């Protein structure tokens, strides 16, 4: 029966494995004594490494060289890593459910209050993610011929994708693929995961290259804003009837329909988000708008941010003769308030 390793031995083993994965060279005590997580002397590390060698977690390939992980060492590292990630994913899921509920209430209230204060129609988009870095990937078995790839990015954005297999894959292979993907991709900006890198990973994956390609597709999907995924909360569409130039039956019906169906609003927000310079308050008048039904309107928008690349859009739609000064001031005030609300939520969590 294997001895239960102390936390210090586990930390030293982890440091050896991480250093070896980075360098490909046997690891000496002096090298890992610089690791800030250890905070112990080289002599202590040498003693612990000697114990880890006796227990079979690391091996010494040459008399004078450092150590490298054994299969047993990798197994402990991978098992503990996967358990850590499992716990982290569950924690993130619980947090996101709670945050999503809070966010929905806040954003719906913002749309309602803004419509009431300005007497115009309003919209608020749920924040979307851009410019993200990959935190980790976890492959887990669903059944004999299916895996689920859980992809977690900065900001704790989670995407799950079911991957169908042509044949059953054993646990050892799944763990090796987890190690391959996380060693190569963790911390990378998604946009840096390019074709060359994908080809290299596919080559390293050997017979499972098709599976790696599908997992990487799931990673790429985390930066795509799916139209069906973008939620927009609206309020005050009936305010259009207060303005003669918009209250014509056909015009008002088309405008209210746009606010109910929301697809044109999604297109407007996506176009606005595509331009990275559109971070402040923007004003679109008549023909400057990409929405045909709004050619007699003006739209004023602002971006609010949650940090880590997540941002959403607040918009006010009214007649061209809208009170621009009041609208711009209202948006600026709300933008600051929203930024603070979400910043506080983030700190509280």
mmCIF file of N, CA and C in Angstrom, residues 166-245:
data_model
loop_
_atom_site.group_PDB
_atom_site.id
_atom_site.type_symbol
_atom_site.label_atom_id
_atom_site.label_comp_id
_atom_site.label_asym_id
_atom_site.label_seq_id
_atom_site.Cartn_x
_atom_site.Cartn_y
_atom_site.Cartn_z
ATOM 1 N N UNK A 166 -15.347 7.235 -32.169
ATOM 2 C CA UNK A 166 -15.540 6.106 -33.095
ATOM 3 C C UNK A 166 -15.366 4.769 -32.365
ATOM 4 N N UNK A 167 -14.544 4.810 -31.303
ATOM 5 C CA UNK A 167 -14.335 3.600 -30.510
ATOM 6 C C UNK A 167 -14.092 3.998 -29.065
ATOM 7 N N UNK A 168 -14.241 3.042 -28.153
ATOM 8 C CA UNK A 168 -14.087 3.355 -26.730
ATOM 9 C C UNK A 168 -12.654 3.781 -26.420
ATOM 10 N N UNK A 169 -12.512 4.754 -25.529
ATOM 11 C CA UNK A 169 -11.191 5.258 -25.152
ATOM 12 C C UNK A 169 -10.966 4.980 -23.668
ATOM 13 N N UNK A 170 -9.784 4.421 -23.332
ATOM 14 C CA UNK A 170 -9.539 4.084 -21.928
ATOM 15 C C UNK A 170 -9.175 5.332 -21.116
ATOM 16 N N UNK A 171 -9.272 5.186 -19.778
ATOM 17 C CA UNK A 171 -9.029 6.319 -18.876
ATOM 18 C C UNK A 171 -7.630 6.885 -19.039
ATOM 19 N N UNK A 172 -6.662 5.977 -19.257
ATOM 20 C CA UNK A 172 -5.266 6.421 -19.389
ATOM 21 C C UNK A 172 -5.111 7.384 -20.566
ATOM 22 N N UNK A 173 -5.749 7.056 -21.679
ATOM 23 C CA UNK A 173 -5.641 7.898 -22.875
ATOM 24 C C UNK A 173 -6.327 9.243 -22.654
ATOM 25 N N UNK A 174 -7.490 9.222 -21.983
ATOM 26 C CA UNK A 174 -8.201 10.479 -21.689
ATOM 27 C C UNK A 174 -7.327 11.379 -20.831
ATOM 28 N N UNK A 175 -6.664 10.796 -19.818
ATOM 29 C CA UNK A 175 -5.798 11.579 -18.940
ATOM 30 C C UNK A 175 -4.608 12.149 -19.709
ATOM 31 N N UNK A 176 -4.036 11.337 -20.610
ATOM 32 C CA UNK A 176 -2.894 11.828 -21.405
ATOM 33 C C UNK A 176 -3.320 12.984 -22.313
ATOM 34 N N UNK A 177 -4.522 12.891 -22.884
ATOM 35 C CA UNK A 177 -5.022 13.981 -23.732
ATOM 36 C C UNK A 177 -5.271 15.244 -22.899
ATOM 37 N N UNK A 178 -5.805 15.068 -21.678
ATOM 38 C CA UNK A 178 -5.984 16.217 -20.781
ATOM 39 C C UNK A 178 -4.654 16.903 -20.516
ATOM 40 N N UNK A 179 -3.633 16.090 -20.250
ATOM 41 C CA UNK A 179 -2.298 16.622 -19.957
ATOM 42 C C UNK A 179 -1.731 17.341 -21.183
ATOM 43 N N UNK A 180 -1.875 16.723 -22.347
ATOM 44 C CA UNK A 180 -1.379 17.317 -23.596
ATOM 45 C C UNK A 180 -2.027 18.680 -23.855
ATOM 46 N N UNK A 181 -3.344 18.723 -23.750
ATOM 47 C CA UNK A 181 -4.072 19.962 -24.052
ATOM 48 C C UNK A 181 -3.755 21.058 -23.043
ATOM 49 N N UNK A 182 -3.771 20.712 -21.758
ATOM 50 C CA UNK A 182 -3.547 21.736 -20.730
ATOM 51 C C UNK A 182 -2.106 22.219 -20.688
ATOM 52 N N UNK A 183 -1.167 21.321 -20.904
ATOM 53 C CA UNK A 183 0.239 21.726 -20.911
ATOM 54 C C UNK A 183 0.508 22.728 -22.029
ATOM 55 N N UNK A 184 -0.134 22.516 -23.171
ATOM 56 C CA UNK A 184 0.146 23.358 -24.341
ATOM 57 C C UNK A 184 -0.718 24.610 -24.441
ATOM 58 N N UNK A 185 -1.919 24.578 -23.857
ATOM 59 C CA UNK A 185 -2.882 25.657 -24.128
ATOM 60 C C UNK A 185 -3.221 26.559 -22.945
ATOM 61 N N UNK A 186 -3.020 26.081 -21.714
ATOM 62 C CA UNK A 186 -3.404 26.899 -20.544
ATOM 63 C C UNK A 186 -2.743 28.275 -20.565
ATOM 64 N N UNK A 187 -3.544 29.307 -20.345
ATOM 65 C CA UNK A 187 -3.005 30.664 -20.263
ATOM 66 C C UNK A 187 -2.847 31.364 -21.592
ATOM 67 N N UNK A 188 -3.098 30.634 -22.682
ATOM 68 C CA UNK A 188 -2.933 31.256 -24.007
ATOM 69 C C UNK A 188 -4.173 32.060 -24.388
ATOM 70 N N UNK A 189 -3.976 33.240 -25.015
ATOM 71 C CA UNK A 189 -5.136 33.926 -25.598
ATOM 72 C C UNK A 189 -5.738 33.034 -26.674
ATOM 73 N N UNK A 190 -7.072 32.972 -26.712
ATOM 74 C CA UNK A 190 -7.737 32.074 -27.671
ATOM 75 C C UNK A 190 -7.288 32.357 -29.102
ATOM 76 N N UNK A 191 -7.106 33.680 -29.415
ATOM 77 C CA UNK A 191 -6.753 34.000 -30.802
ATOM 78 C C UNK A 191 -5.360 33.491 -31.181
ATOM 79 N N UNK A 192 -4.529 33.129 -30.168
ATOM 80 C CA UNK A 192 -3.192 32.597 -30.463
ATOM 81 C C UNK A 192 -3.214 31.099 -30.756
ATOM 82 N N UNK A 193 -4.365 30.473 -30.538
ATOM 83 C CA UNK A 193 -4.479 29.042 -30.844
ATOM 84 C C UNK A 193 -4.732 28.931 -32.346
ATOM 85 N N UNK A 194 -3.633 28.962 -33.106
ATOM 86 C CA UNK A 194 -3.725 29.057 -34.568
ATOM 87 C C UNK A 194 -3.572 27.685 -35.223
ATOM 88 N N UNK A 195 -3.619 27.686 -36.555
ATOM 89 C CA UNK A 195 -3.585 26.425 -37.308
ATOM 90 C C UNK A 195 -2.294 25.654 -37.081
ATOM 91 N N UNK A 196 -1.159 26.399 -36.976
ATOM 92 C CA UNK A 196 0.125 25.736 -36.761
ATOM 93 C C UNK A 196 0.144 24.981 -35.445
ATOM 94 N N UNK A 197 -0.376 25.637 -34.398
ATOM 95 C CA UNK A 197 -0.416 25.008 -33.069
ATOM 96 C C UNK A 197 -1.348 23.800 -33.080
ATOM 97 N N UNK A 198 -2.491 23.941 -33.744
ATOM 98 C CA UNK A 198 -3.454 22.840 -33.824
ATOM 99 C C UNK A 198 -2.821 21.641 -34.543
ATOM 100 N N UNK A 199 -2.103 21.926 -35.630
ATOM 101 C CA UNK A 199 -1.455 20.843 -36.393
ATOM 102 C C UNK A 199 -0.416 20.120 -35.526
ATOM 103 N N UNK A 200 0.335 20.892 -34.723
ATOM 104 C CA UNK A 200 1.363 20.306 -33.865
ATOM 105 C C UNK A 200 0.731 19.412 -32.788
ATOM 106 N N UNK A 201 -0.363 19.896 -32.201
ATOM 107 C CA UNK A 201 -1.050 19.105 -31.179
ATOM 108 C C UNK A 201 -1.655 17.833 -31.772
ATOM 109 N N UNK A 202 -2.203 17.966 -32.969
ATOM 110 C CA UNK A 202 -2.792 16.797 -33.629
ATOM 111 C C UNK A 202 -1.716 15.736 -33.877
ATOM 112 N N UNK A 203 -0.518 16.219 -34.259
ATOM 113 C CA UNK A 203 0.598 15.303 -34.504
ATOM 114 C C UNK A 203 0.995 14.584 -33.214
ATOM 115 N N UNK A 204 1.065 15.356 -32.102
ATOM 116 C CA UNK A 204 1.433 14.755 -30.806
ATOM 117 C C UNK A 204 0.367 13.785 -30.323
ATOM 118 N N UNK A 205 -0.880 14.034 -30.717
ATOM 119 C CA UNK A 205 -1.977 13.179 -30.249
ATOM 120 C C UNK A 205 -2.035 11.852 -30.985
ATOM 121 N N UNK A 206 -1.300 11.740 -32.096
ATOM 122 C CA UNK A 206 -1.235 10.475 -32.838
ATOM 123 C C UNK A 206 -2.591 10.030 -33.343
ATOM 124 N N UNK A 207 -2.986 8.815 -32.941
ATOM 125 C CA UNK A 207 -4.228 8.239 -33.469
ATOM 126 C C UNK A 207 -5.459 9.002 -32.997
ATOM 127 N N UNK A 208 -5.298 9.852 -31.978
ATOM 128 C CA UNK A 208 -6.446 10.596 -31.460
ATOM 129 C C UNK A 208 -6.475 12.035 -31.986
ATOM 130 N N UNK A 209 -5.814 12.262 -33.108
ATOM 131 C CA UNK A 209 -5.732 13.628 -33.642
ATOM 132 C C UNK A 209 -7.106 14.197 -33.981
ATOM 133 N N UNK A 210 -8.014 13.347 -34.437
ATOM 134 C CA UNK A 210 -9.363 13.821 -34.769
ATOM 135 C C UNK A 210 -10.087 14.329 -33.539
ATOM 136 N N UNK A 211 -9.888 13.640 -32.399
ATOM 137 C CA UNK A 211 -10.508 14.051 -31.143
ATOM 138 C C UNK A 211 -9.965 15.406 -30.698
ATOM 139 N N UNK A 212 -8.633 15.572 -30.782
ATOM 140 C CA UNK A 212 -8.013 16.846 -30.394
ATOM 141 C C UNK A 212 -8.557 17.975 -31.256
ATOM 142 N N UNK A 213 -8.735 17.713 -32.551
ATOM 143 C CA UNK A 213 -9.276 18.740 -33.455
ATOM 144 C C UNK A 213 -10.668 19.159 -33.010
ATOM 145 N N UNK A 214 -11.486 18.190 -32.585
ATOM 146 C CA UNK A 214 -12.854 18.521 -32.150
ATOM 147 C C UNK A 214 -12.850 19.300 -30.840
ATOM 148 N N UNK A 215 -11.926 18.959 -29.937
ATOM 149 C CA UNK A 215 -11.815 19.708 -28.676
ATOM 150 C C UNK A 215 -11.398 21.153 -28.971
ATOM 151 N N UNK A 216 -10.457 21.316 -29.911
ATOM 152 C CA UNK A 216 -10.005 22.658 -30.259
ATOM 153 C C UNK A 216 -11.128 23.462 -30.917
ATOM 154 N N UNK A 217 -12.013 22.780 -31.618
ATOM 155 C CA UNK A 217 -13.201 23.459 -32.161
ATOM 156 C C UNK A 217 -14.051 24.014 -31.027
ATOM 157 N N UNK A 218 -14.147 23.235 -29.926
ATOM 158 C CA UNK A 218 -14.914 23.691 -28.755
ATOM 159 C C UNK A 218 -14.262 24.917 -28.135
ATOM 160 N N UNK A 219 -12.917 24.927 -28.119
ATOM 161 C CA UNK A 219 -12.187 26.084 -27.596
ATOM 162 C C UNK A 219 -12.483 27.318 -28.456
ATOM 163 N N UNK A 220 -12.399 27.134 -29.767
ATOM 164 C CA UNK A 220 -12.656 28.246 -30.690
ATOM 165 C C UNK A 220 -14.074 28.782 -30.515
ATOM 166 N N UNK A 221 -15.010 27.885 -30.209
ATOM 167 C CA UNK A 221 -16.412 28.290 -30.054
ATOM 168 C C UNK A 221 -16.620 29.226 -28.875
ATOM 169 N N UNK A 222 -15.687 29.228 -27.909
ATOM 170 C CA UNK A 222 -15.870 30.069 -26.728
ATOM 171 C C UNK A 222 -15.738 31.553 -27.042
ATOM 172 N N UNK A 223 -15.130 31.889 -28.190
ATOM 173 C CA UNK A 223 -15.010 33.317 -28.500
ATOM 174 C C UNK A 223 -16.026 33.755 -29.554
ATOM 175 N N UNK A 224 -16.846 32.827 -30.001
ATOM 176 C CA UNK A 224 -17.856 33.198 -30.985
ATOM 177 C C UNK A 224 -19.130 33.614 -30.262
ATOM 178 N N UNK A 225 -19.634 34.774 -30.626
ATOM 179 C CA UNK A 225 -20.899 35.236 -30.043
ATOM 180 C C UNK A 225 -22.034 34.665 -30.890
ATOM 181 N N UNK A 226 -22.678 33.666 -30.371
ATOM 182 C CA UNK A 226 -23.797 33.054 -31.071
ATOM 183 C C UNK A 226 -25.025 33.951 -30.927
ATOM 184 N N UNK A 227 -25.664 34.246 -32.060
ATOM 185 C CA UNK A 227 -26.837 35.132 -32.021
ATOM 186 C C UNK A 227 -27.906 34.600 -31.068
ATOM 187 N N UNK A 228 -28.038 33.285 -31.023
ATOM 188 C CA UNK A 228 -29.058 32.708 -30.143
ATOM 189 C C UNK A 228 -28.685 32.870 -28.674
ATOM 190 N N UNK A 229 -27.361 33.039 -28.408
ATOM 191 C CA UNK A 229 -26.898 33.150 -27.027
ATOM 192 C C UNK A 229 -26.994 34.567 -26.485
ATOM 193 N N UNK A 230 -27.066 35.558 -27.377
ATOM 194 C CA UNK A 230 -27.053 36.945 -26.905
ATOM 195 C C UNK A 230 -28.452 37.350 -26.435
ATOM 196 N N UNK A 231 -28.537 37.691 -25.173
ATOM 197 C CA UNK A 231 -29.818 38.136 -24.622
ATOM 198 C C UNK A 231 -29.838 39.651 -24.538
ATOM 199 N N UNK A 232 -30.981 40.229 -24.870
ATOM 200 C CA UNK A 232 -31.154 41.676 -24.763
ATOM 201 C C UNK A 232 -32.455 41.938 -24.009
ATOM 202 N N UNK A 233 -32.363 42.763 -22.983
ATOM 203 C CA UNK A 233 -33.562 43.166 -22.235
ATOM 204 C C UNK A 233 -34.000 44.538 -22.745
ATOM 205 N N UNK A 234 -35.311 44.694 -22.960
ATOM 206 C CA UNK A 234 -35.830 45.954 -23.503
ATOM 207 C C UNK A 234 -36.942 46.503 -22.616
ATOM 208 N N UNK A 235 -37.188 47.777 -22.789
ATOM 209 C CA UNK A 235 -38.291 48.407 -22.053
ATOM 210 C C UNK A 235 -38.695 49.681 -22.795
ATOM 211 N N UNK A 236 -39.945 50.107 -22.578
ATOM 212 C CA UNK A 236 -40.390 51.412 -23.084
ATOM 213 C C UNK A 236 -40.706 51.494 -24.564
ATOM 214 N N UNK A 237 -40.942 50.355 -25.233
ATOM 215 C CA UNK A 237 -41.232 50.408 -26.673
ATOM 216 C C UNK A 237 -42.496 51.226 -26.968
ATOM 217 N N UNK A 238 -43.449 51.219 -26.040
ATOM 218 C CA UNK A 238 -44.693 51.979 -26.277
ATOM 219 C C UNK A 238 -44.454 53.491 -26.240
ATOM 220 N N UNK A 239 -43.270 53.911 -25.769
ATOM 221 C CA UNK A 239 -42.946 55.348 -25.783
ATOM 222 C C UNK A 239 -42.874 55.919 -27.194
ATOM 223 N N UNK A 240 -42.700 55.042 -28.185
ATOM 224 C CA UNK A 240 -42.661 55.522 -29.581
ATOM 225 C C UNK A 240 -43.944 56.276 -29.932
ATOM 226 N N UNK A 241 -45.087 55.873 -29.313
ATOM 227 C CA UNK A 241 -46.368 56.517 -29.619
ATOM 228 C C UNK A 241 -46.424 57.967 -29.133
ATOM 229 N N UNK A 242 -45.475 58.358 -28.283
ATOM 230 C CA UNK A 242 -45.480 59.726 -27.747
ATOM 231 C C UNK A 242 -44.943 60.749 -28.745
ATOM 232 N N UNK A 243 -44.346 60.243 -29.851
ATOM 233 C CA UNK A 243 -43.709 61.157 -30.815
ATOM 234 C C UNK A 243 -44.400 61.018 -32.166
ATOM 235 N N UNK A 244 -45.047 62.103 -32.650
ATOM 236 C CA UNK A 244 -45.841 62.036 -33.884
ATOM 237 C C UNK A 244 -45.085 61.431 -35.063
ATOM 238 N N UNK A 245 -43.783 61.767 -35.197
ATOM 239 C CA UNK A 245 -43.027 61.278 -36.360
ATOM 240 C C UNK A 245 -42.759 59.764 -36.313
#
